[in-house]
């Protein structure tokens, strides 16, 4: 596409020579980084995560809750929403911009809860949803929901009517149950393959629906640990790069040495960069989106440029922000990443401002 743009006087020219300029990455599913857990709900914690993300090319993200007591969750959401709403005005931090909140829980299937504490998982309830939405005060963006649970479709419809995108996840849904959720307005799948009913050829389950139904996008944790590269290729061949959204599901241990780290009201252990809760259950990742993109290109054999929308335009579209985010175009926010020939991040701009500060 070619278009003419009027260059304002006083514009600063930067010559990155043979390097690549791409839209900044958007992470829809991240719990923390750099030793900080977003459930802390403090400006300090959000700033640490935002700064770390910018170093890896991410220019916007959805702070994501982990299932905790309702009181704790509501409090964290209330604080996060204040920070998000004052971002760029009273809160001035050079780093990735928080766009809104992703609620991972509490309406999850206990059988597929992963590391989310069983004690705090709740039956789907529009009253509980209402409390969360109210605490989010206009910043609720994504709800992870197990659609097969009693009352789930009612919650799904209530969330949709509030403009919240519903992703099916932590779910033991059959194909039929997943299809009913899509008809009710689900448009997305949360960390595809992980914490889902396994695919069997006579019982393909939610994974069968995610792989074959073009109405939904599919999150993928592409660190080579959460999903085997062959399953990544299967997803890429089924959905096409236009409907895959790379996420990190990153935890506070991202960018940190091995050890113990907080996640909501419990701790996780990191060994060799792999993060597990007590009992050995795989938790989120320690990966950043720049690495996810390189992995996805390597695992699938797709050109890097074909993979880029999976971390840029596709998440922007899911949030309905594609006019401003996920692309380099006149009128869009100047959220940019500069990459070298090996697709490592050289510089990041958020809203036209350098965000790394090298
Ligand atoms: Zn999860």
Short mmCIF file of C-alpha atoms and ligand atoms in Angstrom, two decimals:
data_model
loop_
_atom_site.label_atom_id
_atom_site.label_comp_id
_atom_site.label_asym_id
_atom_site.label_seq_id
_atom_site.Cartn_x
_atom_site.Cartn_y
_atom_site.Cartn_z
CA UNK A 1 0.00 0.00 0.00
CA UNK A 2 1.33 3.42 -0.80
CA UNK A 3 0.06 6.62 0.75
CA UNK A 4 1.25 10.16 1.01
CA UNK A 5 1.76 11.69 4.40
CA UNK A 6 2.46 15.34 5.08
CA UNK A 7 5.72 15.56 7.05
CA UNK A 8 5.47 18.24 9.72
CA UNK A 9 8.24 20.80 10.00
CA UNK A 10 10.56 20.07 12.89
CA UNK A 11 10.20 16.32 12.32
CA UNK A 12 13.23 14.37 13.49
CA UNK A 13 14.58 11.86 10.97
CA UNK A 14 16.07 8.63 12.26
CA UNK A 15 17.97 6.40 9.89
CA UNK A 16 17.99 2.77 10.97
CA UNK A 17 19.49 1.73 7.63
CA UNK A 18 18.82 -1.91 6.78
CA UNK A 19 16.93 -2.56 9.98
CA UNK A 20 13.23 -3.42 10.01
CA UNK A 21 10.46 -1.19 11.36
CA UNK A 22 7.38 -3.12 12.44
CA UNK A 23 4.25 -2.28 14.43
CA UNK A 24 4.82 -2.66 18.19
CA UNK A 25 3.74 -5.97 19.71
CA UNK A 26 0.51 -6.32 21.70
CA UNK A 27 0.29 -8.88 24.54
CA UNK A 28 -3.27 -9.80 25.48
CA UNK A 29 -2.31 -12.19 28.26
CA UNK A 30 0.38 -11.28 30.76
CA UNK A 31 0.46 -11.57 34.55
CA UNK A 32 3.78 -9.90 35.33
CA UNK A 33 7.47 -9.57 34.56
CA UNK A 34 10.76 -8.49 36.02
CA UNK A 35 9.97 -9.68 39.54
CA UNK A 36 6.61 -7.90 39.68
CA UNK A 37 3.14 -9.46 39.67
CA UNK A 38 0.37 -7.31 38.17
CA UNK A 39 -2.01 -8.50 40.91
CA UNK A 40 0.01 -6.17 43.17
CA UNK A 41 -1.99 -3.44 41.44
CA UNK A 42 0.58 -0.74 42.15
CA UNK A 43 1.97 1.89 39.81
CA UNK A 44 5.40 0.59 40.63
CA UNK A 45 4.57 -2.95 39.54
CA UNK A 46 2.86 -1.82 36.32
CA UNK A 47 5.80 0.48 35.53
CA UNK A 48 8.34 -2.35 36.01
CA UNK A 49 6.36 -4.61 33.68
CA UNK A 50 5.76 -1.83 31.12
CA UNK A 51 9.46 -0.96 30.98
CA UNK A 52 10.54 -4.57 30.65
CA UNK A 53 8.01 -5.22 27.87
CA UNK A 54 9.16 -2.21 25.85
CA UNK A 55 12.72 -3.60 25.85
CA UNK A 56 11.30 -6.61 24.05
CA UNK A 57 9.22 -4.71 21.50
CA UNK A 58 5.84 -4.87 23.23
CA UNK A 59 4.11 -1.50 23.07
CA UNK A 60 0.77 -2.37 24.66
CA UNK A 61 -0.63 -5.10 26.87
CA UNK A 62 -3.56 -6.29 28.93
CA UNK A 63 -2.68 -6.74 32.61
CA UNK A 64 -4.17 -10.16 33.36
CA UNK A 65 -5.59 -11.32 36.68
CA UNK A 66 -5.03 -14.77 38.08
CA UNK A 67 -7.81 -16.42 40.08
CA UNK A 68 -7.66 -15.23 43.70
CA UNK A 69 -10.20 -14.44 46.41
CA UNK A 70 -12.93 -12.19 45.04
CA UNK A 71 -11.99 -9.39 47.45
CA UNK A 72 -8.35 -9.53 46.39
CA UNK A 73 -9.28 -9.61 42.70
CA UNK A 74 -11.72 -6.71 42.97
CA UNK A 75 -9.12 -4.65 44.81
CA UNK A 76 -6.39 -5.42 42.25
CA UNK A 77 -8.75 -4.63 39.36
CA UNK A 78 -9.85 -1.36 40.96
CA UNK A 79 -6.22 -0.25 41.38
CA UNK A 80 -5.17 -1.41 37.91
CA UNK A 81 -8.10 0.41 36.32
CA UNK A 82 -7.07 3.65 38.02
CA UNK A 83 -3.55 3.28 36.66
CA UNK A 84 -4.80 2.42 33.16
CA UNK A 85 -7.20 5.35 33.06
CA UNK A 86 -4.54 7.84 34.16
CA UNK A 87 -1.82 6.40 31.89
CA UNK A 88 -0.20 9.19 29.91
CA UNK A 89 -1.76 11.93 32.05
CA UNK A 90 -1.04 11.74 35.78
CA UNK A 91 0.85 8.45 35.35
CA UNK A 92 3.81 9.06 33.02
CA UNK A 93 5.94 6.00 32.44
CA UNK A 94 8.14 5.26 29.47
CA UNK A 95 7.11 1.79 28.47
CA UNK A 96 4.35 -0.35 27.02
CA UNK A 97 0.85 1.01 27.48
CA UNK A 98 -1.73 -0.99 29.48
CA UNK A 99 -4.90 -1.04 27.35
CA UNK A 100 -7.30 -2.69 29.76
CA UNK A 101 -7.78 -5.76 31.91
CA UNK A 102 -7.98 -9.42 31.01
CA UNK A 103 -9.82 -11.47 33.67
CA UNK A 104 -8.39 -14.97 33.74
CA UNK A 105 -10.92 -16.48 36.08
CA UNK A 106 -12.73 -16.92 38.34
CA UNK A 107 -15.19 -18.79 36.04
CA UNK A 108 -12.91 -21.69 35.12
CA UNK A 109 -13.56 -25.42 35.04
CA UNK A 110 -11.90 -26.89 38.19
CA UNK A 111 -10.91 -29.95 36.11
CA UNK A 112 -8.82 -27.70 33.83
CA UNK A 113 -7.75 -25.09 36.31
CA UNK A 114 -3.98 -25.44 35.72
CA UNK A 115 -2.38 -23.44 38.53
CA UNK A 116 -5.47 -21.34 39.36
CA UNK A 117 -6.35 -22.12 43.00
CA UNK A 118 -9.39 -24.43 43.29
CA UNK A 119 -10.57 -22.62 46.42
CA UNK A 120 -11.21 -19.39 44.54
CA UNK A 121 -12.74 -20.74 41.33
CA UNK A 122 -16.41 -19.72 41.12
CA UNK A 123 -19.51 -20.90 39.32
CA UNK A 124 -20.32 -18.41 36.55
CA UNK A 125 -22.40 -15.63 38.04
CA UNK A 126 -23.54 -12.37 36.47
CA UNK A 127 -23.41 -10.76 39.94
CA UNK A 128 -19.71 -11.59 40.30
CA UNK A 129 -19.07 -10.43 36.74
CA UNK A 130 -20.84 -7.18 37.57
CA UNK A 131 -18.55 -6.62 40.57
CA UNK A 132 -15.48 -7.13 38.41
CA UNK A 133 -16.76 -4.92 35.60
CA UNK A 134 -17.66 -2.19 38.07
CA UNK A 135 -14.18 -2.35 39.64
CA UNK A 136 -12.66 -2.16 36.15
CA UNK A 137 -14.60 1.05 35.50
CA UNK A 138 -14.51 0.92 31.70
CA UNK A 139 -11.20 -0.95 31.37
CA UNK A 140 -12.52 -4.57 31.16
CA UNK A 141 -11.39 -6.01 27.83
CA UNK A 142 -11.20 -9.82 27.89
CA UNK A 143 -12.87 -12.52 30.00
CA UNK A 144 -11.55 -16.08 30.07
CA UNK A 145 -14.51 -18.40 30.59
CA UNK A 146 -15.14 -22.16 30.56
CA UNK A 147 -18.33 -22.16 28.45
CA UNK A 148 -19.58 -25.60 29.50
CA UNK A 149 -20.21 -24.57 33.11
CA UNK A 150 -23.71 -24.00 34.39
CA UNK A 151 -24.60 -20.33 33.94
CA UNK A 152 -21.63 -19.66 31.63
CA UNK A 153 -23.64 -18.64 28.58
CA UNK A 154 -25.57 -16.09 30.62
CA UNK A 155 -22.27 -14.61 31.85
CA UNK A 156 -20.92 -14.74 28.31
CA UNK A 157 -23.86 -12.73 26.98
CA UNK A 158 -23.64 -10.25 29.87
CA UNK A 159 -19.92 -9.74 29.16
CA UNK A 160 -20.57 -9.26 25.43
CA UNK A 161 -23.26 -6.67 26.16
CA UNK A 162 -20.62 -4.77 28.15
CA UNK A 163 -18.25 -4.80 25.16
CA UNK A 164 -15.95 -7.42 26.71
CA UNK A 165 -14.37 -10.00 24.43
CA UNK A 166 -14.96 -13.55 25.69
CA UNK A 167 -12.26 -16.18 25.25
CA UNK A 168 -12.96 -19.85 25.90
CA UNK A 169 -10.35 -21.31 28.18
CA UNK A 170 -9.51 -23.52 31.16
CA UNK A 171 -12.27 -25.62 29.69
CA UNK A 172 -13.40 -29.20 29.34
CA UNK A 173 -15.97 -28.27 26.69
CA UNK A 174 -17.01 -30.69 23.99
CA UNK A 175 -17.21 -29.52 20.37
CA UNK A 176 -20.94 -28.92 20.76
CA UNK A 177 -20.49 -26.87 23.93
CA UNK A 178 -17.76 -24.77 22.31
CA UNK A 179 -19.98 -24.18 19.26
CA UNK A 180 -22.86 -23.05 21.47
CA UNK A 181 -20.49 -20.56 23.11
CA UNK A 182 -19.47 -19.20 19.70
CA UNK A 183 -23.13 -18.73 18.79
CA UNK A 184 -23.57 -16.89 22.10
CA UNK A 185 -20.71 -14.53 21.21
CA UNK A 186 -17.36 -16.10 22.18
CA UNK A 187 -14.75 -14.89 19.67
CA UNK A 188 -11.49 -16.13 21.09
CA UNK A 189 -9.68 -19.11 22.64
CA UNK A 190 -7.30 -18.78 25.58
CA UNK A 191 -3.84 -20.39 25.34
CA UNK A 192 -4.95 -22.98 22.81
CA UNK A 193 -4.18 -26.60 23.79
CA UNK A 194 -3.17 -25.63 27.35
CA UNK A 195 -5.80 -26.34 30.04
CA UNK A 196 -8.25 -27.69 27.45
CA UNK A 197 -10.03 -31.03 27.01
CA UNK A 198 -7.60 -33.10 24.90
CA UNK A 199 -8.30 -33.66 21.21
CA UNK A 200 -9.40 -37.20 20.38
CA UNK A 201 -10.56 -38.18 16.93
CA UNK A 202 -13.97 -39.35 18.17
CA UNK A 203 -14.20 -36.57 20.74
CA UNK A 204 -12.37 -33.57 19.27
CA UNK A 205 -13.62 -31.28 22.04
CA UNK A 206 -12.96 -27.58 22.31
CA UNK A 207 -9.58 -27.98 20.54
CA UNK A 208 -11.34 -29.47 17.51
CA UNK A 209 -13.61 -26.45 17.40
CA UNK A 210 -10.77 -23.96 17.88
CA UNK A 211 -8.76 -25.57 15.07
CA UNK A 212 -11.61 -25.61 12.58
CA UNK A 213 -13.95 -22.70 13.32
CA UNK A 214 -12.99 -19.49 11.51
CA UNK A 215 -15.16 -17.34 13.76
CA UNK A 216 -12.65 -17.44 16.60
CA UNK A 217 -9.04 -16.40 17.07
CA UNK A 218 -6.64 -18.62 18.97
CA UNK A 219 -4.07 -17.59 21.56
CA UNK A 220 -0.82 -19.52 21.52
CA UNK A 221 2.04 -19.66 24.04
CA UNK A 222 4.86 -20.29 21.58
CA UNK A 223 7.80 -20.97 23.87
CA UNK A 224 8.38 -24.55 22.69
CA UNK A 225 7.49 -25.82 26.19
CA UNK A 226 3.74 -25.18 26.55
CA UNK A 227 2.95 -26.50 23.07
CA UNK A 228 5.06 -28.88 21.01
CA UNK A 229 6.28 -27.38 17.70
CA UNK A 230 4.30 -30.00 15.75
CA UNK A 231 1.09 -28.87 17.46
CA UNK A 232 2.09 -25.27 16.65
CA UNK A 233 2.34 -26.25 12.97
CA UNK A 234 -1.06 -27.94 13.15
CA UNK A 235 -2.58 -24.78 14.58
CA UNK A 236 -0.89 -22.62 11.93
CA UNK A 237 -2.15 -24.88 9.13
CA UNK A 238 -5.66 -24.99 10.54
CA UNK A 239 -6.21 -21.37 11.48
CA UNK A 240 -3.75 -19.55 9.25
CA UNK A 241 -1.58 -16.75 10.62
CA UNK A 242 -4.56 -14.38 10.33
CA UNK A 243 -6.35 -15.96 13.30
CA UNK A 244 -3.51 -16.79 15.67
CA UNK A 245 -2.63 -14.44 18.50
CA UNK A 246 0.72 -14.95 20.18
CA UNK A 247 0.64 -14.28 23.91
CA UNK A 248 3.24 -14.77 26.60
CA UNK A 249 1.07 -15.67 29.64
CA UNK A 250 4.19 -14.18 31.20
CA UNK A 251 4.70 -14.31 34.95
CA UNK A 252 6.68 -12.17 37.37
CA UNK A 253 9.69 -14.44 36.80
CA UNK A 254 10.07 -13.22 33.19
CA UNK A 255 13.49 -11.59 32.80
CA UNK A 256 14.63 -12.95 36.17
CA UNK A 257 16.92 -15.77 37.33
CA UNK A 258 15.60 -19.16 38.50
CA UNK A 259 13.90 -19.07 41.91
CA UNK A 260 10.50 -18.57 43.62
CA UNK A 261 8.14 -15.86 42.45
CA UNK A 262 4.66 -14.59 43.36
CA UNK A 263 1.54 -15.18 41.26
CA UNK A 264 -1.57 -13.75 42.90
CA UNK A 265 -1.88 -15.48 46.27
CA UNK A 266 0.61 -18.31 45.66
CA UNK A 267 4.16 -18.81 44.45
CA UNK A 268 5.70 -20.52 41.45
CA UNK A 269 9.14 -22.07 41.03
CA UNK A 270 11.35 -21.39 38.03
CA UNK A 271 13.99 -23.91 36.99
CA UNK A 272 15.87 -23.53 33.73
CA UNK A 273 13.43 -20.80 32.68
CA UNK A 274 10.43 -23.15 33.05
CA UNK A 275 7.83 -22.10 35.56
CA UNK A 276 5.79 -24.55 37.63
CA UNK A 277 3.48 -24.40 40.63
CA UNK A 278 3.71 -26.87 43.53
CA UNK A 279 2.94 -30.36 42.25
CA UNK A 280 4.83 -29.66 39.05
CA UNK A 281 1.92 -28.18 37.05
CA UNK A 282 3.18 -25.94 34.26
CA UNK A 283 2.35 -22.30 35.00
CA UNK A 284 2.72 -19.35 32.62
CA UNK A 285 5.87 -18.61 30.68
CA UNK A 286 9.04 -16.56 31.05
CA UNK A 287 9.04 -15.69 27.35
CA UNK A 288 8.65 -12.29 25.72
CA UNK A 289 6.76 -11.64 22.47
CA UNK A 290 9.89 -10.97 20.41
CA UNK A 291 11.01 -14.52 21.21
CA UNK A 292 7.48 -15.89 20.59
CA UNK A 293 7.54 -14.46 17.07
CA UNK A 294 10.97 -15.88 16.29
CA UNK A 295 9.86 -19.29 17.61
CA UNK A 296 6.61 -19.21 15.65
CA UNK A 297 8.45 -18.43 12.41
CA UNK A 298 11.00 -21.18 13.11
CA UNK A 299 8.44 -23.83 14.16
CA UNK A 300 6.07 -23.18 11.24
CA UNK A 301 8.52 -22.28 8.48
CA UNK A 302 6.45 -19.15 7.78
CA UNK A 303 8.36 -15.99 6.89
CA UNK A 304 8.80 -13.60 9.82
CA UNK A 305 6.75 -10.97 7.98
CA UNK A 306 3.85 -13.43 7.68
CA UNK A 307 4.02 -14.12 11.42
CA UNK A 308 4.08 -10.46 12.49
CA UNK A 309 0.27 -9.96 12.47
CA UNK A 310 0.01 -12.67 15.15
CA UNK A 311 1.53 -10.22 17.64
CA UNK A 312 0.32 -6.95 16.10
CA UNK A 313 -2.76 -6.62 13.87
CA UNK A 314 -4.58 -9.75 15.07
CA UNK A 315 -4.68 -8.77 18.77
CA UNK A 316 -5.54 -5.17 17.79
CA UNK A 317 -8.50 -6.46 15.76
CA UNK A 318 -9.74 -8.64 18.59
CA UNK A 319 -9.88 -5.55 20.80
CA UNK A 320 -11.46 -3.46 18.03
CA UNK A 321 -8.41 -1.18 18.03
CA UNK A 322 -7.12 -1.88 14.53
CA UNK A 323 -7.47 1.73 13.40
CA UNK A 324 -4.91 2.83 16.02
CA UNK A 325 -2.86 -0.23 16.94
CA UNK A 326 -1.11 -3.12 15.27
CA UNK A 327 -0.17 -1.35 12.04
CA UNK A 328 2.04 1.37 10.63
CA UNK A 329 -0.36 3.74 8.90
CA UNK A 330 -1.33 7.40 8.78
CA UNK A 331 -3.57 8.17 11.73
CA UNK A 332 -2.47 5.14 13.76
CA UNK A 333 -0.56 5.49 17.03
CA UNK A 334 3.17 5.46 16.33
CA UNK A 335 3.76 2.26 18.31
CA UNK A 336 6.81 0.86 16.57
CA UNK A 337 9.58 -1.62 17.02
CA UNK A 338 12.91 -1.57 15.19
CA UNK A 339 14.43 -5.02 14.64
CA UNK A 340 17.81 -6.18 13.44
CA UNK A 341 18.36 -8.86 10.80
CA UNK A 342 17.95 -11.63 13.41
CA UNK A 343 14.67 -10.04 14.57
CA UNK A 344 16.03 -8.90 17.91
CA UNK A 345 14.68 -5.61 19.22
CA UNK A 346 16.89 -2.56 18.68
CA UNK A 347 14.47 0.22 19.65
CA UNK A 348 10.83 0.60 20.63
CA UNK A 349 8.56 3.63 20.27
CA UNK A 350 5.29 4.01 22.14
CA UNK A 351 3.08 6.79 20.77
CA UNK A 352 6.07 8.10 18.82
CA UNK A 353 8.29 8.37 21.91
CA UNK A 354 11.39 6.20 22.38
CA UNK A 355 10.52 3.74 25.13
CA UNK A 356 13.78 1.90 25.78
CA UNK A 357 16.06 4.82 26.50
CA UNK A 358 19.32 3.33 25.37
ZN1 LIG B 1 -4.25 -19.86 32.03
#
